[in-house]
Backbone as a printed PyTorch tensor [residue, N CA C, xyz], in Angstrom:
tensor([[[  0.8300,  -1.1790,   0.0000],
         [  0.0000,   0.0000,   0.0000],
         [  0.8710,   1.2390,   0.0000]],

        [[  0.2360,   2.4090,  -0.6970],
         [  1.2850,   3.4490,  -0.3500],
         [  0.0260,   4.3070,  -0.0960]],

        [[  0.9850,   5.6310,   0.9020],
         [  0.0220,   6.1530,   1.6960],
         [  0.3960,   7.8360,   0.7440]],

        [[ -0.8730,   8.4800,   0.7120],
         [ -0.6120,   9.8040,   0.4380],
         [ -0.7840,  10.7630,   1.8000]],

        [[ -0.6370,  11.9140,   1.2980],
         [ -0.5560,  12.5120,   2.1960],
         [ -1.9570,  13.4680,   3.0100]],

        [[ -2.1720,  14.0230,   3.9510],
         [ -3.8160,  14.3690,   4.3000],
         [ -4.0650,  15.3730,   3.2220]],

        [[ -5.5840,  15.2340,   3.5220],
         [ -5.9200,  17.0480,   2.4040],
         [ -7.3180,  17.1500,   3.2720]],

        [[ -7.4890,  18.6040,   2.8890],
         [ -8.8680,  18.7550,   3.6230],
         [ -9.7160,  18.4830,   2.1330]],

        [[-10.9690,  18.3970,   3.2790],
         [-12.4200,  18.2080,   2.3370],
         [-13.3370,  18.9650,   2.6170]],

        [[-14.1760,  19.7850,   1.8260],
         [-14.6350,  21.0110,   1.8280],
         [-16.3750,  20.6090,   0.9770]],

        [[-16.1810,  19.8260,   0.5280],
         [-17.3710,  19.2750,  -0.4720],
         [-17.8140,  17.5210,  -0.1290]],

        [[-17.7830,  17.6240,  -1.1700],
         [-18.0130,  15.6210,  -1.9970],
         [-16.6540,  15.4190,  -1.9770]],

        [[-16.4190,  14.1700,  -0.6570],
         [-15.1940,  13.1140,  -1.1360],
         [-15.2750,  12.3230,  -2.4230]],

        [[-16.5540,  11.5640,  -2.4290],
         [-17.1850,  10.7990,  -3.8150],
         [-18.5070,  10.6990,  -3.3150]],

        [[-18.6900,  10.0230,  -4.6510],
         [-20.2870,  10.1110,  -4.5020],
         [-20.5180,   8.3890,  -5.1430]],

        [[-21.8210,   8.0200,  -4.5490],
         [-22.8940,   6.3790,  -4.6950],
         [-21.8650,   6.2200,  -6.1890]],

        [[-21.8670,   4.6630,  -6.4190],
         [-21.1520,   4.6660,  -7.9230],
         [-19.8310,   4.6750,  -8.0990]],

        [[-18.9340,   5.4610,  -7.6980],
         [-18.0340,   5.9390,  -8.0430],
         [-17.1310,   5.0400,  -7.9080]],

        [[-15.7330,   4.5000,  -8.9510],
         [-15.4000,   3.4980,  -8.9640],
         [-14.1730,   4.0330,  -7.8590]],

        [[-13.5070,   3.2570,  -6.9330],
         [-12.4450,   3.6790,  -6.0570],
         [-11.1710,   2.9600,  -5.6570]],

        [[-10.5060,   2.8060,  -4.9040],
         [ -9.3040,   1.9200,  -5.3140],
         [ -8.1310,   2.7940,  -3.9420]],

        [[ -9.7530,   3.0990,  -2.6560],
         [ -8.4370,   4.6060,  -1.7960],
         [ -9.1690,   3.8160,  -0.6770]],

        [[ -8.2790,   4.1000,   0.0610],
         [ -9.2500,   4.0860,   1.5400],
         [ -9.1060,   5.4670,   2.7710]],

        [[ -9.8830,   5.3970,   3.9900],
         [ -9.5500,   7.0020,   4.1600],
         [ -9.7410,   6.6910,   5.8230]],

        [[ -9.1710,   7.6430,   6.1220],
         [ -9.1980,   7.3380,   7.9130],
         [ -9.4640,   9.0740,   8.1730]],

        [[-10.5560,   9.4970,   9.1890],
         [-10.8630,  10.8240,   8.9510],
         [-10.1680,  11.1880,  10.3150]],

        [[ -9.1790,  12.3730,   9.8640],
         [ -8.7710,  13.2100,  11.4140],
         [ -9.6230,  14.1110,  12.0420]],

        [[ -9.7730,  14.7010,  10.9950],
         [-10.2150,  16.2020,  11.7900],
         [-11.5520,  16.3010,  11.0170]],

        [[-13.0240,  16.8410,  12.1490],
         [-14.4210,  17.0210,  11.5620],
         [-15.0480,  16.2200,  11.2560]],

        [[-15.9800,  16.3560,  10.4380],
         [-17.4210,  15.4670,  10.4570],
         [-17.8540,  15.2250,   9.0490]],

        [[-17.9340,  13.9240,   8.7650],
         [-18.1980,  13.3240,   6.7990],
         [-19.6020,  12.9000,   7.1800]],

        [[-20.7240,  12.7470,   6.3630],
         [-21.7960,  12.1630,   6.4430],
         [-21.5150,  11.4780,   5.0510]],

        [[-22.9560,  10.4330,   5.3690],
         [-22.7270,   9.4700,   4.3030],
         [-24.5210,   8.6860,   3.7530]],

        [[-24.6510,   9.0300,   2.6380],
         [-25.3860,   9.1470,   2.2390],
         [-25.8250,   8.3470,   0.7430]],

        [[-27.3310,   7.7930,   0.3580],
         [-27.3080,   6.7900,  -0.3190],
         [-27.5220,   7.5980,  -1.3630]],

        [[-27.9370,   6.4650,  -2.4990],
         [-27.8380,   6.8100,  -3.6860],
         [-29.3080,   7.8460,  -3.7880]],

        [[-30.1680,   7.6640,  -2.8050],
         [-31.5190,   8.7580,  -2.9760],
         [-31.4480,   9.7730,  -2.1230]],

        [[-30.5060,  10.1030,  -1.3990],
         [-30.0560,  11.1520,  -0.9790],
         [-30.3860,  11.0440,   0.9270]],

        [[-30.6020,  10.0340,   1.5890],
         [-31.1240,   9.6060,   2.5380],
         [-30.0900,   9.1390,   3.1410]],

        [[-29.4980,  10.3970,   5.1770],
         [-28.3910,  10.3150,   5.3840],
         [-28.9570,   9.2880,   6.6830]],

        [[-27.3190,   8.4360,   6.3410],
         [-27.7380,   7.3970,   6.8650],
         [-26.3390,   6.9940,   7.8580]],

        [[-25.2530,   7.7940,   7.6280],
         [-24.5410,   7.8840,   8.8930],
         [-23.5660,   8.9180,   8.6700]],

        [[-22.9530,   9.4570,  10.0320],
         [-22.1250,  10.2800,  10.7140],
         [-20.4880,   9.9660,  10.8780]],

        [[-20.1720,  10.1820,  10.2300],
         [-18.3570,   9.3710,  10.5630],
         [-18.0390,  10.7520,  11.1960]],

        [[-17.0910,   9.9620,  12.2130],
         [-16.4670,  10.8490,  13.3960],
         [-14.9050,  10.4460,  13.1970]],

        [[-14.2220,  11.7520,  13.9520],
         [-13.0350,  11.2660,  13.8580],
         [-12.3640,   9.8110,  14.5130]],

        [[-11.3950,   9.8040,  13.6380],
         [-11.0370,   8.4300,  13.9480],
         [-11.4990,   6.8750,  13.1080]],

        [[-12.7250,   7.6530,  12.5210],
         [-13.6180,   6.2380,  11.9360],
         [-12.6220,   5.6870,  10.1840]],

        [[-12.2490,   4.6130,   9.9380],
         [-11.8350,   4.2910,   8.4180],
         [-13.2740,   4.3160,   7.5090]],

        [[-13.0740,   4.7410,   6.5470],
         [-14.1060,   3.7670,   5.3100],
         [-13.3980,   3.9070,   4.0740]],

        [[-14.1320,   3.3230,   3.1770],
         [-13.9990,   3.2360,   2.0950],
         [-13.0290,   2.1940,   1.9270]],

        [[-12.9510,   1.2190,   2.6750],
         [-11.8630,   0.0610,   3.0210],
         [-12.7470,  -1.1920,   1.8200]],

        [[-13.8000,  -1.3770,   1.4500],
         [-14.5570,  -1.9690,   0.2500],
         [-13.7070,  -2.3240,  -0.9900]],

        [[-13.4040,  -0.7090,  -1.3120],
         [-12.4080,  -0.3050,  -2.5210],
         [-11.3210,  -0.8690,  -2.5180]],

        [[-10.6000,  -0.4970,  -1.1210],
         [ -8.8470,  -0.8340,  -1.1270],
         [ -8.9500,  -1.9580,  -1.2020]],

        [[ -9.9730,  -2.5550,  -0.4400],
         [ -9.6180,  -4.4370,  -0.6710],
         [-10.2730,  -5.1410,  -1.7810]],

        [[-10.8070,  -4.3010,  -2.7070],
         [-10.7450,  -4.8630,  -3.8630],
         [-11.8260,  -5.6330,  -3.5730]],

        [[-13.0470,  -5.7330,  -2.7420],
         [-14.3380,  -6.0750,  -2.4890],
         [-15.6030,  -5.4880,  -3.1940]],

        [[-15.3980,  -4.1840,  -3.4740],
         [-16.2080,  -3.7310,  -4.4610],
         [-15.8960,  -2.1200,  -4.7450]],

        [[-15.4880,  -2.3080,  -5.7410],
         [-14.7860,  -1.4160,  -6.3620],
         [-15.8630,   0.0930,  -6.5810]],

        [[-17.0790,   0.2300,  -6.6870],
         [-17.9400,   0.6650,  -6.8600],
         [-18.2430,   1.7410,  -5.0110]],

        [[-18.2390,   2.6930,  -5.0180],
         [-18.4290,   3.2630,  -3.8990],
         [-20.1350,   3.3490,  -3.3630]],

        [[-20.1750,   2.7290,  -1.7930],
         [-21.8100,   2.3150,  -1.9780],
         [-22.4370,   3.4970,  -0.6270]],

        [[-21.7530,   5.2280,  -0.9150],
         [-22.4390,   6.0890,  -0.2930],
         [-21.8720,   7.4400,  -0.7990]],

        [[-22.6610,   7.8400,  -0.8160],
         [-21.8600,   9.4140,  -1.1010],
         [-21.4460,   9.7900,   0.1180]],

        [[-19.4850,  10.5510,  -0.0830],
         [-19.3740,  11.0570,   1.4750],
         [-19.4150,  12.7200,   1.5100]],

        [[-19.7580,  13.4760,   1.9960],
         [-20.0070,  14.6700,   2.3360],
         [-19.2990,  15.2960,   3.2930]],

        [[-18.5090,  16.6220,   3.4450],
         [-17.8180,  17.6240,   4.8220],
         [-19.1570,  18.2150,   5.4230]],

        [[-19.4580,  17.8800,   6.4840],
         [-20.6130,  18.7520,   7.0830],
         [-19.4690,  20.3420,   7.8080]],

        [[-18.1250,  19.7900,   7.8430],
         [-17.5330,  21.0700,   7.8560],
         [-16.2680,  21.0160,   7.2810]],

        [[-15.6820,  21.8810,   7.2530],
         [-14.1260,  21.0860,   6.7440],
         [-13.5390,  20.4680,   7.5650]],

        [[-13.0730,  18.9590,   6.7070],
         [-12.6960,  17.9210,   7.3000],
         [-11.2690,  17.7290,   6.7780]],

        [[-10.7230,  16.5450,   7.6560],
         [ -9.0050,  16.4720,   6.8650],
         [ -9.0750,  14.8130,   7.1130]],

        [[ -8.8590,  14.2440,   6.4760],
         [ -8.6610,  12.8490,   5.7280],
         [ -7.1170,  12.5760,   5.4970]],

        [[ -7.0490,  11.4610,   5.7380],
         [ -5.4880,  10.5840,   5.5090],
         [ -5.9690,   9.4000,   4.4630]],

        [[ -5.1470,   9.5740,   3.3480],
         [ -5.7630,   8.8450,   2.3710],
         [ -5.0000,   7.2880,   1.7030]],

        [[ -5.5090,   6.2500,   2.0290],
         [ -4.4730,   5.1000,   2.0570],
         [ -4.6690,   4.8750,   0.5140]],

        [[ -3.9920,   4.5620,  -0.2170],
         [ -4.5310,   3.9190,  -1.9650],
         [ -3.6840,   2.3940,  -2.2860]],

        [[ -4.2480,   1.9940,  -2.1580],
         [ -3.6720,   0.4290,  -3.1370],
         [ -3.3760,   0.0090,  -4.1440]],

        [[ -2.3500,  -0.1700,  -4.4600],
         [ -1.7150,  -0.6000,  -5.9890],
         [ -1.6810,  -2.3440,  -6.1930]],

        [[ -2.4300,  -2.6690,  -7.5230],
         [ -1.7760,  -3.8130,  -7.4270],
         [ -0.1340,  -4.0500,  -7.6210]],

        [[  0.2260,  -5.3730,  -7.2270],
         [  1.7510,  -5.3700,  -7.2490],
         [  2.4080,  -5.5430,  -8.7400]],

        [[  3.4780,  -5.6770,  -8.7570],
         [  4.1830,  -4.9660, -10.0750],
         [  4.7240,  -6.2950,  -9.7880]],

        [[  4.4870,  -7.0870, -11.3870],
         [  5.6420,  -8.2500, -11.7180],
         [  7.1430,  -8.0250, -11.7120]],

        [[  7.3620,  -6.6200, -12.1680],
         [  8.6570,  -6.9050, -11.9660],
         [  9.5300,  -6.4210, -10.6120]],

        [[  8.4290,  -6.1740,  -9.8460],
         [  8.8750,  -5.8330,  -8.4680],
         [  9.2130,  -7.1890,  -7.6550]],

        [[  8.9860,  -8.5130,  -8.1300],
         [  9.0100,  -9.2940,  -7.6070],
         [ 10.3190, -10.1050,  -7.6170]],

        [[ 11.6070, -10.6490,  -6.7260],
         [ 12.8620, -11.2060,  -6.3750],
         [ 12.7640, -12.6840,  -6.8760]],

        [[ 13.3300, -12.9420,  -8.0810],
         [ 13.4260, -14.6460,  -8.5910],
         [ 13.3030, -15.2220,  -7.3730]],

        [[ 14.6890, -14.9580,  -6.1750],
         [ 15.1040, -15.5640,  -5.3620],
         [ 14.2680, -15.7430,  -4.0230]],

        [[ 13.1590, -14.9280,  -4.4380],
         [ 12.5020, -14.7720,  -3.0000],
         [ 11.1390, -16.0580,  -2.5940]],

        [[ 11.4980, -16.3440,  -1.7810],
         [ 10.5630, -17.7920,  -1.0400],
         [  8.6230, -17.8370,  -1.4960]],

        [[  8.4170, -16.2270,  -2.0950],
         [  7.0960, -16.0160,  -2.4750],
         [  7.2260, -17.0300,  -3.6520]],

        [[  8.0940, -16.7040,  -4.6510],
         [  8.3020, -17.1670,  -6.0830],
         [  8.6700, -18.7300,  -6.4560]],

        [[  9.4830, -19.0330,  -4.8590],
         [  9.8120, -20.2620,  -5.4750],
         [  8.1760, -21.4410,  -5.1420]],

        [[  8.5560, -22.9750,  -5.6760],
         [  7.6860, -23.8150,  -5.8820],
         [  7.3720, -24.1130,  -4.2680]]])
């Protein structure tokens, strides 16, 4: 995993749909989260992860819109798949 760095959020993190591939751990303020008919259906507080669906490659598809009820600051994890050629002939993953 590689980690970026925080940013604030002032709007729409994403929205219902949205294909994703991040995950997010919230520091600072208040995200709501909300369905695809606009019906809020929870409160993330600091401290809370989501969007952990995406990173693990469980469903790629984002299943809430997230919202700043004020400005918020987010730590943003993203997942790469791994790179063939990142991988060591010699290493005990590779061998039989």
């Amino acid at each position: 995993m590689r980690r970026r760095p925080r940013r604030a959020v002032a709007g729409t993190l994403f929205n219902v749909g949205d294909t994703g591939s991040s995950m997010y751990i919230l520091l600072l303020g208040k995200l709501v989260g909300f369905t695809r008919d606009g019906a809020e259906v929870k409160v993330l507080e600091p401290g809370t992860v989501f969007g952990e669906l995406a990173a693990l490659r469980l469903n790629k598809e984002r299943t809430l819109t997230i919202k700043a009820r004020c400005v918020a600051v987010v730590y943003t994890v993203r997942t790469e798949p791994p790179s063939v050629s990142s991988c060591d002939s010699n290493s005990a993953e590779t061998r039989p």
